[in-house]
Tab-separated table of C-alpha atoms in Angstrom:
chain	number	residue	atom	x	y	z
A	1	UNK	CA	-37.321	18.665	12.317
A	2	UNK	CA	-37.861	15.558	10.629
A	3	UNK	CA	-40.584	16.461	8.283
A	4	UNK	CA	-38.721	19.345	7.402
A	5	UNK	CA	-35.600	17.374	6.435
A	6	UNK	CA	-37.956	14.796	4.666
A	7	UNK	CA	-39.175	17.530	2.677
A	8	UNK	CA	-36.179	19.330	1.777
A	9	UNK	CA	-34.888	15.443	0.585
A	10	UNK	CA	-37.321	14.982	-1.424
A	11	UNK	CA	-37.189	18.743	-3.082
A	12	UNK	CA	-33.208	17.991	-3.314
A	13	UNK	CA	-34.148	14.437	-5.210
A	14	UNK	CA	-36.420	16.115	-7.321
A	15	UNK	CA	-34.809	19.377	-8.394
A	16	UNK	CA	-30.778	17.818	-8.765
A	17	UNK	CA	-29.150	18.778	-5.515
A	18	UNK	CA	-28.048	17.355	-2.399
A	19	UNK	CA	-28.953	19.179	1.618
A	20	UNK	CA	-26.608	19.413	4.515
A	21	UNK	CA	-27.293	19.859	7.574
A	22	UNK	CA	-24.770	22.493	10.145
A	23	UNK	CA	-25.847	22.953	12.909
A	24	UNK	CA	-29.452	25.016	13.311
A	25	UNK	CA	-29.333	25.221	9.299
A	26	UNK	CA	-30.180	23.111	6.150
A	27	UNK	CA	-28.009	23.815	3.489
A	28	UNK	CA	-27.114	22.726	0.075
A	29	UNK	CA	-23.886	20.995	0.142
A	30	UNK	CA	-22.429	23.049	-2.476
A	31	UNK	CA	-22.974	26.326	-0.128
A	32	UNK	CA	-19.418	27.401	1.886
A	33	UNK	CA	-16.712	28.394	0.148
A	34	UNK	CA	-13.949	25.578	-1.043
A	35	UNK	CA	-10.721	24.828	0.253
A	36	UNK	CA	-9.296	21.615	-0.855
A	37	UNK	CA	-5.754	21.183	-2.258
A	38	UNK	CA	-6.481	18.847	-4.105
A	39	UNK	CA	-7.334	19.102	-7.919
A	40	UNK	CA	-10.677	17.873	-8.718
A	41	UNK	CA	-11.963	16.879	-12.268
A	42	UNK	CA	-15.526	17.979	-11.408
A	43	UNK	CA	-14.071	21.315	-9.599
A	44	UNK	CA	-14.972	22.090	-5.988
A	45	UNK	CA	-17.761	20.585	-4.234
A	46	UNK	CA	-18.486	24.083	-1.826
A	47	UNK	CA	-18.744	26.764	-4.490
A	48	UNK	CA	-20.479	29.492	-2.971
A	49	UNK	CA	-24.050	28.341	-3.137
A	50	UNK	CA	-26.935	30.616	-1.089
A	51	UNK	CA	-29.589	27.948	-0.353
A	52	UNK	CA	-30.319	27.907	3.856
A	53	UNK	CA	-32.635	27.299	5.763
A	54	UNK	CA	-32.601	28.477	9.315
A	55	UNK	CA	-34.398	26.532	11.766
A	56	UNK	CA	-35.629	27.595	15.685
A	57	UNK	CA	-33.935	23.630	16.218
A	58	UNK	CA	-32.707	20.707	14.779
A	59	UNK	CA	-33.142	18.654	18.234
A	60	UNK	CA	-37.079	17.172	18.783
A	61	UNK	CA	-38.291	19.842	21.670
A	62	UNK	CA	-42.410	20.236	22.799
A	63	UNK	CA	-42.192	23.358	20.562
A	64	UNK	CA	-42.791	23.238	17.226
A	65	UNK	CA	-39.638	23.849	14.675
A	66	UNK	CA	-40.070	27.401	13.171
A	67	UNK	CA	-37.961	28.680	10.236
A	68	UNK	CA	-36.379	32.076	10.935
A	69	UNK	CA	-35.514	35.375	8.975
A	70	UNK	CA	-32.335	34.689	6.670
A	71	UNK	CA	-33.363	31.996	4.793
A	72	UNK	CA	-33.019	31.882	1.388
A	73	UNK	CA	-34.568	28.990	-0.753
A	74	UNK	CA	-32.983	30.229	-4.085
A	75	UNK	CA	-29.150	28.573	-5.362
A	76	UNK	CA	-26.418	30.921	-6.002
A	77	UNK	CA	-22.898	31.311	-6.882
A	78	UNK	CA	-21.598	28.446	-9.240
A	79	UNK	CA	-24.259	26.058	-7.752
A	80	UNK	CA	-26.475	25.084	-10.938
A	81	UNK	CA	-29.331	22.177	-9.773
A	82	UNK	CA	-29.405	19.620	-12.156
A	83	UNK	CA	-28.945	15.463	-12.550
A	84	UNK	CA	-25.517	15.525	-13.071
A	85	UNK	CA	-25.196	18.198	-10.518
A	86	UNK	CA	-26.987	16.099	-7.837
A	87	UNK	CA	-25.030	12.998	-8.960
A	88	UNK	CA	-21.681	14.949	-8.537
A	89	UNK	CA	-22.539	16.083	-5.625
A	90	UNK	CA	-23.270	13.381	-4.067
A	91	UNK	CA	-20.024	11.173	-5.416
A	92	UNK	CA	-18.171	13.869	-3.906
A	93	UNK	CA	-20.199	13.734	-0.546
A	94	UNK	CA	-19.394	9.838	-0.995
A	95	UNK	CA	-22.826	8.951	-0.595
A	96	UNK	CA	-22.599	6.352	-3.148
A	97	UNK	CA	-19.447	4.338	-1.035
A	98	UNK	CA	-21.679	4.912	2.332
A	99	UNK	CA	-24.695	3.922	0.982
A	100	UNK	CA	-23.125	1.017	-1.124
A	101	UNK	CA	-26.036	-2.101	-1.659
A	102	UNK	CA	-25.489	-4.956	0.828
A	103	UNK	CA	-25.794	-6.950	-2.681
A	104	UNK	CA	-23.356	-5.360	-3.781
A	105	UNK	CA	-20.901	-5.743	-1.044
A	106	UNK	CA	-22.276	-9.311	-1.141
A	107	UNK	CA	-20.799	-9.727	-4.460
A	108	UNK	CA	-17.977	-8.352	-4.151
A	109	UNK	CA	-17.116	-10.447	-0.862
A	110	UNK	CA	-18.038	-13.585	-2.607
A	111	UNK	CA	-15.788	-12.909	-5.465
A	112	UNK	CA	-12.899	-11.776	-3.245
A	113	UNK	CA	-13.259	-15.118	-1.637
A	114	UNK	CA	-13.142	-17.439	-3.883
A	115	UNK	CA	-11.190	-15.414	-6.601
A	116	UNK	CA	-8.587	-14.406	-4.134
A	117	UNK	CA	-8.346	-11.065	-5.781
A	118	UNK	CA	-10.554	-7.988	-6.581
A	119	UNK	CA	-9.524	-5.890	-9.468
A	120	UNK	CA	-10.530	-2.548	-10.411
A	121	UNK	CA	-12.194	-3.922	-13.607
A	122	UNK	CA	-14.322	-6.008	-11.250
A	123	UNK	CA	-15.414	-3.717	-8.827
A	124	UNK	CA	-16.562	-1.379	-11.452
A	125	UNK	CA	-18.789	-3.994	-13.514
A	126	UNK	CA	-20.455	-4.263	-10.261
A	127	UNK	CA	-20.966	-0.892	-8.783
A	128	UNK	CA	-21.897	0.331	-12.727
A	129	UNK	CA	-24.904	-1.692	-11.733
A	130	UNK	CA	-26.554	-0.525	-8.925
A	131	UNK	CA	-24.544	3.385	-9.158
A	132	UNK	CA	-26.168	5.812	-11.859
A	133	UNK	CA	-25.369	5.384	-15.427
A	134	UNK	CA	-24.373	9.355	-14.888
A	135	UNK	CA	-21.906	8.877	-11.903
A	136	UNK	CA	-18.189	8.475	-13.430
A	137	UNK	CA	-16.719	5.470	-11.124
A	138	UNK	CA	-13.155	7.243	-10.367
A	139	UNK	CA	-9.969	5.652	-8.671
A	140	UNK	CA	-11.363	7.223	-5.142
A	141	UNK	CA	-14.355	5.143	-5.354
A	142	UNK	CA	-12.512	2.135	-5.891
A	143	UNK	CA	-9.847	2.527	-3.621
A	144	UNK	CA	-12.683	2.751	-0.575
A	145	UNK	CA	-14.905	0.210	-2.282
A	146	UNK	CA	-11.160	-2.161	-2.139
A	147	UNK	CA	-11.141	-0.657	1.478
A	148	UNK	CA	-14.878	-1.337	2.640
A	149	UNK	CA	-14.748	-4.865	1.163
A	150	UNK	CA	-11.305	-5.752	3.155
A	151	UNK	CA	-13.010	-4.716	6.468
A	152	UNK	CA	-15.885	-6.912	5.631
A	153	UNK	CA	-14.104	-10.179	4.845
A	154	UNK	CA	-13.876	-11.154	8.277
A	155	UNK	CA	-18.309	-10.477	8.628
A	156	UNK	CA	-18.403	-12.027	5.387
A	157	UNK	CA	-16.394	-15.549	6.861
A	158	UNK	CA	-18.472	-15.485	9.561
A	159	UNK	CA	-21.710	-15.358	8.010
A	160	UNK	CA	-21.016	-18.731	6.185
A	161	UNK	CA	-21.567	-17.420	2.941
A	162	UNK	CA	-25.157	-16.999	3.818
A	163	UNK	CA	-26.642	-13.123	2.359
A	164	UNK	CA	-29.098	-12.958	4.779
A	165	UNK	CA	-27.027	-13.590	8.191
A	166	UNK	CA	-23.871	-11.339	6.196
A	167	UNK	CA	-27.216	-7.923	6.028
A	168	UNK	CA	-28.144	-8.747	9.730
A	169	UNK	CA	-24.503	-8.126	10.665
A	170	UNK	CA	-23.671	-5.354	8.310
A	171	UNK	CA	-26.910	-3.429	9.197
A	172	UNK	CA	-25.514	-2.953	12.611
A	173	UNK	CA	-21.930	-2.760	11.248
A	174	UNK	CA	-20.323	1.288	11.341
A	175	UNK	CA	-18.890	-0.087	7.797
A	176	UNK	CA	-22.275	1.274	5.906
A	177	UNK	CA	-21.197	4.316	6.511
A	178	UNK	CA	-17.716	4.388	4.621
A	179	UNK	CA	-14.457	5.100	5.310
A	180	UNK	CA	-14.137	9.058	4.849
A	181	UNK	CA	-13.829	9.713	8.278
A	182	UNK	CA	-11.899	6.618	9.302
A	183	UNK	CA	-8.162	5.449	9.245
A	184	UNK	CA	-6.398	2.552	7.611
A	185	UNK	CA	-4.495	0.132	10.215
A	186	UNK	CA	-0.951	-0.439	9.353
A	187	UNK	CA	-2.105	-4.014	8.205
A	188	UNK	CA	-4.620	-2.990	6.167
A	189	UNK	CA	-2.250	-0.266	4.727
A	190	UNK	CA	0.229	-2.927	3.534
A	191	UNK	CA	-2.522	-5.252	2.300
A	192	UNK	CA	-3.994	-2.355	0.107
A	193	UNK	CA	-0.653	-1.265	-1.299
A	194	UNK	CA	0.167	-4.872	-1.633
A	195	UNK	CA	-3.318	-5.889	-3.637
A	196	UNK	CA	-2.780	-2.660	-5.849
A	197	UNK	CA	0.969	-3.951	-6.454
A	198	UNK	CA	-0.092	-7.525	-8.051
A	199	UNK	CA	-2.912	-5.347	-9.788
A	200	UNK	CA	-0.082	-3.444	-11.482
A	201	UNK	CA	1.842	-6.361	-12.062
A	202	UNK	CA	-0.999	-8.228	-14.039
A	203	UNK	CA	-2.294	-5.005	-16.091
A	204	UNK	CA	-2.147	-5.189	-19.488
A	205	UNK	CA	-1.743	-1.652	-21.174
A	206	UNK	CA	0.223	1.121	-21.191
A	207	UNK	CA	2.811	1.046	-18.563
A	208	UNK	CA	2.731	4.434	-17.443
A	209	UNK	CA	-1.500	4.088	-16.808
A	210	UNK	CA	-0.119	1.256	-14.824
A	211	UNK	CA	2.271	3.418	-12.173
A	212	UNK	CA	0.763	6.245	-12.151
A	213	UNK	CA	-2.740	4.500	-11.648
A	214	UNK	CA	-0.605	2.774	-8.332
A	215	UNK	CA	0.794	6.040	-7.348
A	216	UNK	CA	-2.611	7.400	-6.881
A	217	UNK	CA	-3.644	5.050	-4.773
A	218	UNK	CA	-0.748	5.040	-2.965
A	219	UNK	CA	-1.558	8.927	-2.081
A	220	UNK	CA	-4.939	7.541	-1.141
A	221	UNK	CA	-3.321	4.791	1.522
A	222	UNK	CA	-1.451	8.061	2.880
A	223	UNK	CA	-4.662	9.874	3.298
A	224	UNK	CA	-6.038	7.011	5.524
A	225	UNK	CA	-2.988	5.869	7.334
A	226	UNK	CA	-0.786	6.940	9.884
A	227	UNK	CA	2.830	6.424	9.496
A	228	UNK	CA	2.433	5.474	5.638
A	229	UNK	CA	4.710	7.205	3.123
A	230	UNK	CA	5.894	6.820	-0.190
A	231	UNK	CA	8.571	8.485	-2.652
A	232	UNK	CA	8.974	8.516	-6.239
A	233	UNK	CA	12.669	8.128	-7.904
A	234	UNK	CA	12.973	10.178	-10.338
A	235	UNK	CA	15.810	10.592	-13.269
A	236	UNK	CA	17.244	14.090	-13.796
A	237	UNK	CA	19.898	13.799	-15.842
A	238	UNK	CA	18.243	14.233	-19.114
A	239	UNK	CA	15.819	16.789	-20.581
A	240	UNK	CA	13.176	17.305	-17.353
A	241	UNK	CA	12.138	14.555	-15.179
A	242	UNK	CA	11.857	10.679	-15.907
A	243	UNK	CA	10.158	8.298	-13.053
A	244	UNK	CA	12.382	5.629	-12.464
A	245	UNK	CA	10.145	4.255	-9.745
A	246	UNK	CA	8.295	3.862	-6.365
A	247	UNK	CA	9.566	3.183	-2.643
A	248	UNK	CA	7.012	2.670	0.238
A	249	UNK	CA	7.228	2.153	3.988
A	250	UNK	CA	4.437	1.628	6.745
A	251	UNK	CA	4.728	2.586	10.177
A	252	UNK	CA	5.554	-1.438	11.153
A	253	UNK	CA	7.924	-1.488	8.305
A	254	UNK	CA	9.507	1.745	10.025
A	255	UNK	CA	9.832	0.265	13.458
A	256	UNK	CA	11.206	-2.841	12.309
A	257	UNK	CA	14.140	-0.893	10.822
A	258	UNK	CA	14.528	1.032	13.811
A	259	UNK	CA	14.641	-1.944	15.971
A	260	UNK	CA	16.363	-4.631	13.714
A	261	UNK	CA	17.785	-2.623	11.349
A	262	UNK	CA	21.730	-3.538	12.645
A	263	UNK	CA	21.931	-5.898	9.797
A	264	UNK	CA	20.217	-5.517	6.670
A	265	UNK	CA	19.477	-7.186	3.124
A	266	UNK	CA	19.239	-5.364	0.337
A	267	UNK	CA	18.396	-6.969	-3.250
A	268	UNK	CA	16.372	-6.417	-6.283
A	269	UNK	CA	14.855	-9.485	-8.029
A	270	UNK	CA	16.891	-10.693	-11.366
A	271	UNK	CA	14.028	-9.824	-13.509
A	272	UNK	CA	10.950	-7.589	-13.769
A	273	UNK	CA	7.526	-9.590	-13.210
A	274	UNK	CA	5.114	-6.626	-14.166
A	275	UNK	CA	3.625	-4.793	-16.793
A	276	UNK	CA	6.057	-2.320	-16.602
A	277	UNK	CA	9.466	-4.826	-16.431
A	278	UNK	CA	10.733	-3.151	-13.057
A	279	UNK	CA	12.339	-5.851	-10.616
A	280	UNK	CA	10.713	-5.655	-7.043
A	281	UNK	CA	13.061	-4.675	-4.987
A	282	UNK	CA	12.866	-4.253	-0.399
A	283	UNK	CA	14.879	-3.931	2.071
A	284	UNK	CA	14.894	-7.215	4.213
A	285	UNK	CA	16.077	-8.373	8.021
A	286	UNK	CA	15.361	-10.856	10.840
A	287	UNK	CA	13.055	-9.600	13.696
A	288	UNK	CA	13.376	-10.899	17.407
A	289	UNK	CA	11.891	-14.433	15.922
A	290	UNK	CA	14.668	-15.193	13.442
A	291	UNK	CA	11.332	-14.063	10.979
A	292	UNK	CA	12.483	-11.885	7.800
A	293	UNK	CA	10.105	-9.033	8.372
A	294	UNK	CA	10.440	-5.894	6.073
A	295	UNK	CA	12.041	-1.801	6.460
A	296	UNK	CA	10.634	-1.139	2.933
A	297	UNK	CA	9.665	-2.529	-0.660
A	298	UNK	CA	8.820	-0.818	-4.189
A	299	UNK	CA	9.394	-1.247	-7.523
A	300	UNK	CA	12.309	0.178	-9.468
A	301	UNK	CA	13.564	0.370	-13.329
A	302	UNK	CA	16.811	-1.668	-12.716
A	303	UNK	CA	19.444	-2.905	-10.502
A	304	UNK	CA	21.314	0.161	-10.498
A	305	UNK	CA	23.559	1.951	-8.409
A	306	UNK	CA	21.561	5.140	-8.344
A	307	UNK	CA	18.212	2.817	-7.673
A	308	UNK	CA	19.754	1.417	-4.488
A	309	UNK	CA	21.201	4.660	-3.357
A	310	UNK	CA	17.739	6.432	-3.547
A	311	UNK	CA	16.693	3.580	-1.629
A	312	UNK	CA	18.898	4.248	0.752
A	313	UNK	CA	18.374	7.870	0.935
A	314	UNK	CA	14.311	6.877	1.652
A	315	UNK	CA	15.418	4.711	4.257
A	316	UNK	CA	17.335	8.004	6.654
A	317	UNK	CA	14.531	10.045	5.568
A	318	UNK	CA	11.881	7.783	6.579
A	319	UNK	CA	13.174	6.251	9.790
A	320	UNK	CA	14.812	8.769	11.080
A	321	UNK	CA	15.324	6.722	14.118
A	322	UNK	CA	18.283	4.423	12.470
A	323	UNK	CA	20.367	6.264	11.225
A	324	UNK	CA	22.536	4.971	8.436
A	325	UNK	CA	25.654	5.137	9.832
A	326	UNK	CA	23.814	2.939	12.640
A	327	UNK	CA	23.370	-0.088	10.564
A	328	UNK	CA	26.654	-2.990	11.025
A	329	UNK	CA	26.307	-5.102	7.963
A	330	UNK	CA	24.908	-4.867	4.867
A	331	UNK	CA	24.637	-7.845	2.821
A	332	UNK	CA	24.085	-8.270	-0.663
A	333	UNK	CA	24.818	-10.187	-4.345
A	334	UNK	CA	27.965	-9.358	-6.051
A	335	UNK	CA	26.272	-6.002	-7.345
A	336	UNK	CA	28.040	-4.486	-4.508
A	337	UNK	CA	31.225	-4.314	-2.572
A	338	UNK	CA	32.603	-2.050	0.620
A	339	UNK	CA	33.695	0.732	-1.285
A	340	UNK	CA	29.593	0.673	-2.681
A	341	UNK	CA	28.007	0.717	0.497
A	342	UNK	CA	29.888	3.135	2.075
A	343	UNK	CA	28.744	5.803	-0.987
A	344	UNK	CA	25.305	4.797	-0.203
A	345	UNK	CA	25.516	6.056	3.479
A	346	UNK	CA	26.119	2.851	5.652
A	347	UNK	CA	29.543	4.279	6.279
A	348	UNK	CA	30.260	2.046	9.312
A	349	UNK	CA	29.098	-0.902	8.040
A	350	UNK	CA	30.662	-4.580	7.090
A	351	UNK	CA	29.418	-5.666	3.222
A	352	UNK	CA	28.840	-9.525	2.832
A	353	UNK	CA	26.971	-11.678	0.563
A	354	UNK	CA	24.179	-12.764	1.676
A	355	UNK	CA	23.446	-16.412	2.127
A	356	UNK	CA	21.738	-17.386	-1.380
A	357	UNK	CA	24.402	-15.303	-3.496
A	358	UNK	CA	27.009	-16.275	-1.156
A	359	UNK	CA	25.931	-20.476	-1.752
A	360	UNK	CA	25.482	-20.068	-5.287
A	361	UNK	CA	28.388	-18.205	-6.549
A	362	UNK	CA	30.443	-16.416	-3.343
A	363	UNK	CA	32.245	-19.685	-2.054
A	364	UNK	CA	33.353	-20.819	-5.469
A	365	UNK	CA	34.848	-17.392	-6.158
A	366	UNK	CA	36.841	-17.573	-2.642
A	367	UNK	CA	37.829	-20.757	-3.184
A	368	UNK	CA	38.287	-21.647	-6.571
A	369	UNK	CA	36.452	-24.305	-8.929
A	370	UNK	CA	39.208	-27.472	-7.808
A	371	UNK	CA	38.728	-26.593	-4.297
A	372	UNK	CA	35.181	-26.112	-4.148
A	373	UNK	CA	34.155	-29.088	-5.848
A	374	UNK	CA	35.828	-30.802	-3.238
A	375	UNK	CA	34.860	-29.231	-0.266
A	376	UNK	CA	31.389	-28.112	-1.833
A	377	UNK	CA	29.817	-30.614	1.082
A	378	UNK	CA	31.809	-29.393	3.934
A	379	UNK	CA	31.564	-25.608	3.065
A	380	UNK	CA	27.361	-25.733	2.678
A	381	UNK	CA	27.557	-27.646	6.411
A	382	UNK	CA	29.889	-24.761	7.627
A	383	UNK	CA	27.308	-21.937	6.265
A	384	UNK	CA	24.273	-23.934	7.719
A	385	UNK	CA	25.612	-24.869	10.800
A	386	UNK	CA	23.591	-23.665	13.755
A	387	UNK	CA	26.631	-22.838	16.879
A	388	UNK	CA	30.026	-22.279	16.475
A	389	UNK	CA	30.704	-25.957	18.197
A	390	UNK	CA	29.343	-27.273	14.971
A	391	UNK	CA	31.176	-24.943	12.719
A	392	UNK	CA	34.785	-26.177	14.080
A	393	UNK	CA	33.936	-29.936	14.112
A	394	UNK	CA	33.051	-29.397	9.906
A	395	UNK	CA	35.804	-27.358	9.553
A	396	UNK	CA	38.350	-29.933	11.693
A	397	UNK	CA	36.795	-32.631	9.083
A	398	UNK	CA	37.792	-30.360	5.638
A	399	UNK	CA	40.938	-29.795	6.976
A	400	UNK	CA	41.608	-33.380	7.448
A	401	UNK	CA	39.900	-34.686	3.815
A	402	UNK	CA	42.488	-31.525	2.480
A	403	UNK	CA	45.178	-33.638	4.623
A	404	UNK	CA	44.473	-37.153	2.874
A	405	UNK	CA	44.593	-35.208	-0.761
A	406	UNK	CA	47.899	-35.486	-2.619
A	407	UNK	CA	50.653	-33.194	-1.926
A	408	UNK	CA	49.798	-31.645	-5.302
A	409	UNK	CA	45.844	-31.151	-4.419
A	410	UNK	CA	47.092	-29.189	-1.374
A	411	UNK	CA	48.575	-26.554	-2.816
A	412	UNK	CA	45.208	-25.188	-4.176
């Protein structure tokens, strides 16, 4: 079996194509016929091809391997052996990711490090160097490049920086052999759509390159892990369709919402950071800690009220397990108001302002600019104080510095 499969390699290196093996047969890995919904630049990997070899066995037995009747050592179909053929093949096999050059990884872990970030320019000035000049480095092989090298952080750490203890570990490491079979943690799902996120927000270019290079990868985080979904908003009310911007949620961010989802924050920064000019916007609330954890985050044009409806609307579609009508309060900057939530679907809850809108601007509003100024001290004690016993002694102390104030300052 093993010579066999040595010398059908070495044919496959020679001649531009790339075996499989299924079962008691050696194949090429274009022979089947293909299936995949997706849309492939390079067409179909399985396109019909008629190269097999049938073996007696592919397990090492006293008797000797023999090759039986049926085998054909001829390609067919659309299968045409050549170097871009084999090289296209074999991307598509993802050879190149599981056979990636410790060096390589190396590399990339050391930049990661002390860089803090690893770009998609970056990792593709390093794999150009060690991949084929042929092979076309696409956003696939970057996202599980970006993938492989997050596992390995942790390895890399612990080797002390040192390549030679790092290729001890990662030769006995699973990692080697990619990620195509193997799922994303929820952690490593946020991490990924978070890295890709600043990567957006720091391109320079053409801003629709920018989100549709991030939605991309963000179907490739939903092909690796569970719970992880995304949704584009969309503008239909001129001629066809205009994106308008991107919501995500992970399966944490889900059951956070679920669980603490009775009072909510919802705000969109004042101004747009990326390449693109769209404010971050997510959907915020306190966990069983008193720690803000998150139901859901993306990037929209504008603080609009269609934007934070179709945020809403992703929120009862995506956890169905709140309902809307389940959450109490909703707080917010003066964007919105009862009448505002209500439309968006949190029909039985409270609106406030939310603690930074409500300090900066909300208790002037309520009380006026004589009266605040005055009681500016006493009102920022009553919002920070931490039991109601503290409250009423603040609020027994305004009342009786509104006491000592002429009759005339009273009446405010």
């Amino acid at each position: 079996r093993d010579l066999v499969s040595s010398v059908v390699d070495s044919i496959a290196a020679k001649h531009g194509w790339v075996k499989a093996i299924r079962r008691n047969e050696i194949v090429c890995n274009r022979n089947g016929n293909g299936n995949s919904s997706r849309d492939y630049t390079t067409g179909e990997l399985q396109v019909n091809c008629t190269l097999t070899i049938r073996l007696s066995a592919l397990v090492n037995t006293p008797q000797p391997v023999r090759i039986f009747k049926g085998t054909c050592t001829s390609h067919g179909g659309d299968c045409n052996p050549s170097r871009q053929n084999r090289v296209a093949a074999m991307s598509r096999g993802g050879s190149y990711v599981k056979n990636t050059p410790h060096k390589a990884l190396y590399s990339l872990c050391n930049i990661a490090e002390h860089s803090g970030t690893l770009t998609s320019a970056i990792i593709k000035n390093v794999m150009s160097v060690v991949w084929p000049s042929q092979k076309t480095i696409t956003k696939q092989d970057i996202f599980y490049i970006r993938a492989k090298i997050m596992k390995l952080m942790p390895v890399f750490r612990k080797s002390n920086l040192e390549y030679e203890e790092f290729k001890k570990v990662v030769n006995c490491d699973d990692l080697l052999k990619g990620i195509d079979n193997e799922e994303l943690d929820d952690d490593e799902a946020y991490q990924l759509a978070h890295t890709l996120w600043l990567e957006v927000l720091n391109t320079e270019g053409k801003k629709e390159d920018a989100i549709m290079s991030f939605i991309e990868y963000l179907e490739l985080i939903k092909c690796r892990a569970k719970g992880f979904t995304y949704k584009l908003a969309e503008d239909t009310s001129g001629k066809g369709k205009k994106l308008i911007g991107v919501v995500w949620m992970t399966a944490t961010m889900r059951r956070n919402f679920e669980l603490f989802g009775g009072y909510i924050s919802l705000d969109m920064m004042k101004r747009g950071l990326n390449t693109l000019l769209w404010p971050y916007c997510a959907v915020t609330m306190y966990d069983e800690h008193m720690k803000i954890c998150l139901a859901c985050e993306g990037i929209l044009c504008g603080e609009r009220h269609d934007t934070y409806k179709f945020i809403a609307q992703f929120l009862s579609q995506s956890a169905p397990g709140r309902p809307l009508s389940d959450v109490n309060i909703v707080a917010g900057d003066g964007f919105f108001d009862q009448e505002t939530i209500s439309d968006f679907g949190f029909i039985n809850a409270r609106y406030i302002a939310d603690r930074w809108h409500f300090l900066e601007s909300g208790l002037n509003k309520m009380f006026g600019n004589r009266a605040y100024e005055l009681l500016q001290a006493y009102l920022k004690k009553m919002v920070y104080a931490s039991s109601e016993e503290e409250f009423e002694e603040i609020l027994c102390l305004a009342y009786e510095l509104l006491q000592a104030q002429p009759q005339r300052e009273m009446q405010m």
